[in-house]
PDB file of N, CA and C in Angstrom:
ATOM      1  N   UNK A   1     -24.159  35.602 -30.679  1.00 85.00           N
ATOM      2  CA  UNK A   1     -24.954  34.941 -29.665  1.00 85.00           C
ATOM      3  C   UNK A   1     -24.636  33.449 -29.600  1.00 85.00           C
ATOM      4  N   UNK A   2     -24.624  33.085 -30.913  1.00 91.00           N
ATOM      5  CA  UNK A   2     -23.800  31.912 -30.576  1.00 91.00           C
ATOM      6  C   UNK A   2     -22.447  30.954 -30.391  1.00 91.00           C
ATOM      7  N   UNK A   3     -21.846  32.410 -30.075  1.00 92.00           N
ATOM      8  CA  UNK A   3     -20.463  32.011 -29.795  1.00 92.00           C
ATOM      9  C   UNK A   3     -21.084  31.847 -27.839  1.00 92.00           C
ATOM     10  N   UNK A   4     -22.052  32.693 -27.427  1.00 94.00           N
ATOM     11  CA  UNK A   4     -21.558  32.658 -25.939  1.00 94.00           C
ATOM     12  C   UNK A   4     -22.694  31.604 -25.582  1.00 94.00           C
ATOM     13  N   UNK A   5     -23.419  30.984 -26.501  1.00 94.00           N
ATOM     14  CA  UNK A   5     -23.989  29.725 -26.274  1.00 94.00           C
ATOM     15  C   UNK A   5     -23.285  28.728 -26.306  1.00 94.00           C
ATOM     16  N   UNK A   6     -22.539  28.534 -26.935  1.00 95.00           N
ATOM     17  CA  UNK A   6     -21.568  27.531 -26.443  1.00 95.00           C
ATOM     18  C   UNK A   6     -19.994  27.575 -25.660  1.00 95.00           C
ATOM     19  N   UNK A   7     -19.880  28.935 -25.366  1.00 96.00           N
ATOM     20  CA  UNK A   7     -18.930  28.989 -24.193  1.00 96.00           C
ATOM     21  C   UNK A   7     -19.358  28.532 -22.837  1.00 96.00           C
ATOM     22  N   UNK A   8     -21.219  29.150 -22.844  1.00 96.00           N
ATOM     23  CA  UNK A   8     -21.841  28.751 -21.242  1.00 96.00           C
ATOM     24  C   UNK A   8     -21.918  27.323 -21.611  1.00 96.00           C
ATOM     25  N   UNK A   9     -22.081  26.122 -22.785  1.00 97.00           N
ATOM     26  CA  UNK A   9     -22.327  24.692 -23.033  1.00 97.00           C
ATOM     27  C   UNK A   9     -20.912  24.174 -22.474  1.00 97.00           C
ATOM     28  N   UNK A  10     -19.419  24.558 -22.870  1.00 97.00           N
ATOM     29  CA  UNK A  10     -18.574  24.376 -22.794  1.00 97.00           C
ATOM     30  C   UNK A  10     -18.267  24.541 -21.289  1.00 97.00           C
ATOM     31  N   UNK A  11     -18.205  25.424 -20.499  1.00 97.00           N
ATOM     32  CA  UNK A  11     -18.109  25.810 -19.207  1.00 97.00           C
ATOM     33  C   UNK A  11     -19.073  25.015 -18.176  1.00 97.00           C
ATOM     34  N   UNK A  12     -19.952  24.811 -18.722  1.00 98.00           N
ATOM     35  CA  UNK A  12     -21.471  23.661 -18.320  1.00 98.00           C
ATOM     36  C   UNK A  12     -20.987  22.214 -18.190  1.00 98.00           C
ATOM     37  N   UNK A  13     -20.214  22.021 -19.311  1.00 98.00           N
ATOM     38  CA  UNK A  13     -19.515  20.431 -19.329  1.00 98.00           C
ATOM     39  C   UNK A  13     -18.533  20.508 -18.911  1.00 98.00           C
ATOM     40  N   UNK A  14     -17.866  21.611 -18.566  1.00 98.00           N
ATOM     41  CA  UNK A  14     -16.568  21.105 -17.253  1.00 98.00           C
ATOM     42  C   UNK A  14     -16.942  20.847 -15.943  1.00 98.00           C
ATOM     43  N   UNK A  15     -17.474  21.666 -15.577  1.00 98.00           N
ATOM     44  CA  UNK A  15     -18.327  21.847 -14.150  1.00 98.00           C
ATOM     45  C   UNK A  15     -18.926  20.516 -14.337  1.00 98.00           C
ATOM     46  N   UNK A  16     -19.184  20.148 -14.705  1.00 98.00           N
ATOM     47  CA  UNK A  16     -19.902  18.738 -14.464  1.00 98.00           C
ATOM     48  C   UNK A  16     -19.062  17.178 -14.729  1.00 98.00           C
ATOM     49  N   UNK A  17     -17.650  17.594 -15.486  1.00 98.00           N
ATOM     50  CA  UNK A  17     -17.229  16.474 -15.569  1.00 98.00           C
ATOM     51  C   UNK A  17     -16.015  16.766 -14.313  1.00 98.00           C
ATOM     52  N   UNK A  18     -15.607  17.876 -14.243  1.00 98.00           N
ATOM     53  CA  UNK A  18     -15.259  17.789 -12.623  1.00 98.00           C
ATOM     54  C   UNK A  18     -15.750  17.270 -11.271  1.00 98.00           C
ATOM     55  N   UNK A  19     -17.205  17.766 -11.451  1.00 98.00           N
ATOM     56  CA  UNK A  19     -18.157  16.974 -10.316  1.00 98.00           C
ATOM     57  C   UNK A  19     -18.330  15.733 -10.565  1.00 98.00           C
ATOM     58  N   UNK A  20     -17.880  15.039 -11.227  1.00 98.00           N
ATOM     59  CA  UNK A  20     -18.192  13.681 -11.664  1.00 98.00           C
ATOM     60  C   UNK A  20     -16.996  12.894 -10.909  1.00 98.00           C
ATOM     61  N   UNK A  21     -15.405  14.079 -11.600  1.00 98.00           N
ATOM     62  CA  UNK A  21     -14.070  13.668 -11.050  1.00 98.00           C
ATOM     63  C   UNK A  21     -13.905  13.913  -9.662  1.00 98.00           C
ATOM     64  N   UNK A  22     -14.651  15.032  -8.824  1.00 98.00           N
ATOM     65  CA  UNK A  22     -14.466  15.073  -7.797  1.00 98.00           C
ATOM     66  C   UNK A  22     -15.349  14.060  -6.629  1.00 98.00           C
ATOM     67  N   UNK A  23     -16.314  13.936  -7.085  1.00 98.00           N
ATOM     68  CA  UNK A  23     -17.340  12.544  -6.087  1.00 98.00           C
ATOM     69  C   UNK A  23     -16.603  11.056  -6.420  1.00 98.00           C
ATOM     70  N   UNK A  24     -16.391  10.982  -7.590  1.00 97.00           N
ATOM     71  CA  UNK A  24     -15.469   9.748  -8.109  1.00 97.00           C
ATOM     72  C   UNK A  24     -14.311   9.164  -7.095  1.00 97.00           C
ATOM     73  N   UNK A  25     -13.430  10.512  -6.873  1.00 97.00           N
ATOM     74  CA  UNK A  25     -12.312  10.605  -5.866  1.00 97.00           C
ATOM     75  C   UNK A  25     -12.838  10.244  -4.692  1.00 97.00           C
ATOM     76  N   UNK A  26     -13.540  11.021  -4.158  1.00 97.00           N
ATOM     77  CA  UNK A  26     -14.406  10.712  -2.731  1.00 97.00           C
ATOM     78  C   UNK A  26     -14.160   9.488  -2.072  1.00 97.00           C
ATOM     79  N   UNK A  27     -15.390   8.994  -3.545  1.00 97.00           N
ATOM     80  CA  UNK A  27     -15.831   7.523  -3.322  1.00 97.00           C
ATOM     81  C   UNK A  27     -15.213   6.226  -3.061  1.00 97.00           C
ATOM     82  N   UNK A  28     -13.843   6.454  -4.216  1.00 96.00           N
ATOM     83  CA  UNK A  28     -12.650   5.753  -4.187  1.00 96.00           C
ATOM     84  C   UNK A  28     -11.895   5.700  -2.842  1.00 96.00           C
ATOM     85  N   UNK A  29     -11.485   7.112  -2.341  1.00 96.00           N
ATOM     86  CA  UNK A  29     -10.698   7.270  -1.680  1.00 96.00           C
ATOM     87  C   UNK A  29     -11.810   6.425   0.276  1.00 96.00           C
ATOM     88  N   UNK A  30     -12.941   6.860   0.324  1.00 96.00           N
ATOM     89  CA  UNK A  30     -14.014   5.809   1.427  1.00 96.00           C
ATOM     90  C   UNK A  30     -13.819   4.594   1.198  1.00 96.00           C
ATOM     91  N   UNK A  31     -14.005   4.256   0.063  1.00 96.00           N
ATOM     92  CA  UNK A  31     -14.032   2.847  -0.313  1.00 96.00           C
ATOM     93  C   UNK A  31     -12.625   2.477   0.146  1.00 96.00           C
ATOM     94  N   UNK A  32     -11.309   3.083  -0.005  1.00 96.00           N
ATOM     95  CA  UNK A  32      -9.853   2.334   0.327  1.00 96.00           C
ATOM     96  C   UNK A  32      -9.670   2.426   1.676  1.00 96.00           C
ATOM     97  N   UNK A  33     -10.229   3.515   2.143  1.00 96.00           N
ATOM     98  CA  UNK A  33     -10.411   3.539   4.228  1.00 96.00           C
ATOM     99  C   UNK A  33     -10.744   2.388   4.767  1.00 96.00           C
ATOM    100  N   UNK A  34     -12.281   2.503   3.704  1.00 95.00           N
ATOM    101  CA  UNK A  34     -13.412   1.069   4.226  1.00 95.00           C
ATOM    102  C   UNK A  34     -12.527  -0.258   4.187  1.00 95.00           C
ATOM    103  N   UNK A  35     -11.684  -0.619   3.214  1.00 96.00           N
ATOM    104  CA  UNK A  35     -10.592  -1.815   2.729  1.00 96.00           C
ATOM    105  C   UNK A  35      -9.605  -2.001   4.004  1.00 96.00           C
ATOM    106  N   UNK A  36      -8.875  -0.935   4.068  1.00 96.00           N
ATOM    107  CA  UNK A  36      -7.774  -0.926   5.342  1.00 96.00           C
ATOM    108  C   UNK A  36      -8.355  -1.417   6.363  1.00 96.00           C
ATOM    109  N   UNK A  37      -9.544  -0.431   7.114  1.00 96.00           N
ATOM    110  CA  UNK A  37     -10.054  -0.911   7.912  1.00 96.00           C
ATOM    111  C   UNK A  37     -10.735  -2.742   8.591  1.00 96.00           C
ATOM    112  N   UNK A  38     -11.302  -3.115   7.200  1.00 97.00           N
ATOM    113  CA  UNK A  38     -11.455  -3.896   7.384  1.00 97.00           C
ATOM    114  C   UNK A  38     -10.097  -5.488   7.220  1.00 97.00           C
ATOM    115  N   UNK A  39      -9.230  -4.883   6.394  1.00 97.00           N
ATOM    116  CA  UNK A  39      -7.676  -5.520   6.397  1.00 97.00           C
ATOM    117  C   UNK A  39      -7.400  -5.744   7.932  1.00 97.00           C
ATOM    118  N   UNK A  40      -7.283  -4.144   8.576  1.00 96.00           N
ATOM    119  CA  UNK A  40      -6.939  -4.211  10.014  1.00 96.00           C
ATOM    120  C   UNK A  40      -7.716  -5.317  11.094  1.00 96.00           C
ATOM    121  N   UNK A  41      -8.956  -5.451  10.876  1.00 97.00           N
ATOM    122  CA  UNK A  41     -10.418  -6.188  11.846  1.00 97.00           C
ATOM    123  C   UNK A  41      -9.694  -7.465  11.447  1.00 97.00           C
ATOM    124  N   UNK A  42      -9.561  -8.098  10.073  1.00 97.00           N
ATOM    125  CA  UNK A  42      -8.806  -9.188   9.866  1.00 97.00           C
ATOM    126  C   UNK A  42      -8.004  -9.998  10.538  1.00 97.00           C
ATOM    127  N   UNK A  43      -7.007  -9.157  10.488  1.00 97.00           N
ATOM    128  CA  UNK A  43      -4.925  -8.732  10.798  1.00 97.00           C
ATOM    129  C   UNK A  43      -5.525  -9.001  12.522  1.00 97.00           C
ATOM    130  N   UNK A  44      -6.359  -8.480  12.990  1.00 97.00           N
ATOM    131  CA  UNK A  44      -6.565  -8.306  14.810  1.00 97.00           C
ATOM    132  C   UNK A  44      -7.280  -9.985  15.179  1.00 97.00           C
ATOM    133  N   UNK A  45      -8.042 -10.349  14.146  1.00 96.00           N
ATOM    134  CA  UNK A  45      -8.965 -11.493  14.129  1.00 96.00           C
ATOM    135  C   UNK A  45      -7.923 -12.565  14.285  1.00 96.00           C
ATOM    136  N   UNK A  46      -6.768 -12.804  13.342  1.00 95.00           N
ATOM    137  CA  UNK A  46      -5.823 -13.021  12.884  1.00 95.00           C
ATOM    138  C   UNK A  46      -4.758 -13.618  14.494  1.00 95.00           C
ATOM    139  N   UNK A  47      -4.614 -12.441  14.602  1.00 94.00           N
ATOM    140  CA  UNK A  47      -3.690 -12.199  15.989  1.00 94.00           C
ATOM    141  C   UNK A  47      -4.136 -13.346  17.113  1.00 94.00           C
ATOM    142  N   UNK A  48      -5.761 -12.736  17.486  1.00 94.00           N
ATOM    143  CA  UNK A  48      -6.297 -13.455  18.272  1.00 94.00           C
ATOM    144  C   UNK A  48      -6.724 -15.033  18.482  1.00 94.00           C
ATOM    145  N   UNK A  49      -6.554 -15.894  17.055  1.00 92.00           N
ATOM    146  CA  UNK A  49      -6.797 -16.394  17.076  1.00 92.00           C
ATOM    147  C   UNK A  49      -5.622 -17.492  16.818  1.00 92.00           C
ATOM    148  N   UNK A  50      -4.337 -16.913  16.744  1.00 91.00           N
ATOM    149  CA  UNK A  50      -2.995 -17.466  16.977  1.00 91.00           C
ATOM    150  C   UNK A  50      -3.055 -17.954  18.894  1.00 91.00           C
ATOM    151  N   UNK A  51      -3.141 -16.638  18.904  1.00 90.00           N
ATOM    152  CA  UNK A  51      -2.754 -16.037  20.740  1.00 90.00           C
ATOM    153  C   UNK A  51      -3.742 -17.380  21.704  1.00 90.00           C
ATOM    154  N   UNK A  52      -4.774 -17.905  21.364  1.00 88.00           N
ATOM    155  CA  UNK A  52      -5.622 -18.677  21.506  1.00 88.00           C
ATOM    156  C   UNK A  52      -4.922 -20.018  20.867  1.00 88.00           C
ATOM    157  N   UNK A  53      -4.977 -20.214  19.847  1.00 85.00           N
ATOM    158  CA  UNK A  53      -4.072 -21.378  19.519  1.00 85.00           C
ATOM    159  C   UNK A  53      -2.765 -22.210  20.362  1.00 85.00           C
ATOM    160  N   UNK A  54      -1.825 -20.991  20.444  1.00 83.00           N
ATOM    161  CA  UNK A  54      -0.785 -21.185  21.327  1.00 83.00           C
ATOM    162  C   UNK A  54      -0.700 -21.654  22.770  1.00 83.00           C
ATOM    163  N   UNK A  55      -2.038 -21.131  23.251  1.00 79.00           N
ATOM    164  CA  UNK A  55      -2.746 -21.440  24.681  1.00 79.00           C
ATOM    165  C   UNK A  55      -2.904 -22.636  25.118  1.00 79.00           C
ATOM    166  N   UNK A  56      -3.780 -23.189  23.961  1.00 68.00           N
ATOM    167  CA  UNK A  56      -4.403 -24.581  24.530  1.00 68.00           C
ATOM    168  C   UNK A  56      -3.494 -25.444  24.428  1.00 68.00           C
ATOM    169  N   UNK A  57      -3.517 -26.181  25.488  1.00 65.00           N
ATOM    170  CA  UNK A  57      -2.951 -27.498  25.822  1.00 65.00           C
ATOM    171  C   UNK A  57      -2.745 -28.589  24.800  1.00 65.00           C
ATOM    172  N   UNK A  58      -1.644 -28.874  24.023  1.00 56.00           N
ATOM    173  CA  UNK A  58      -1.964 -30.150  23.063  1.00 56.00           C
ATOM    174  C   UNK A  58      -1.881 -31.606  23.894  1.00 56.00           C
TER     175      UNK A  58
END
């Protein structure tokens, strides 16, 4: 009996350190979207405010 008490303990702590590894990934991987994205809003901010520069009259 207590061999299969700690096979279900053992099987219990994978499942859970997977779910740990798999939301982990998630999170990481939103969070580097969220980064680009906002790199890109930058990079466009960036652009526009050359394109405007170049404009005005010195």
């Amino acid at each position: 009996m207590d061999t299969v008490y700690n096979g279900f303990m053992a099987l219990l702590s994978f499942c859970v350190v997977a779910a740990i590894l798999w939301y982990g990934i998630r999170f990481l991987k939103a969070q580097t979207e969220l980064t680009e994205l906002k790199i890109d809003k930058i990079k466009r901010e960036i652009d526009i405010l050359d394109k405007e520069k170049h404009n005005t009259p010195l």
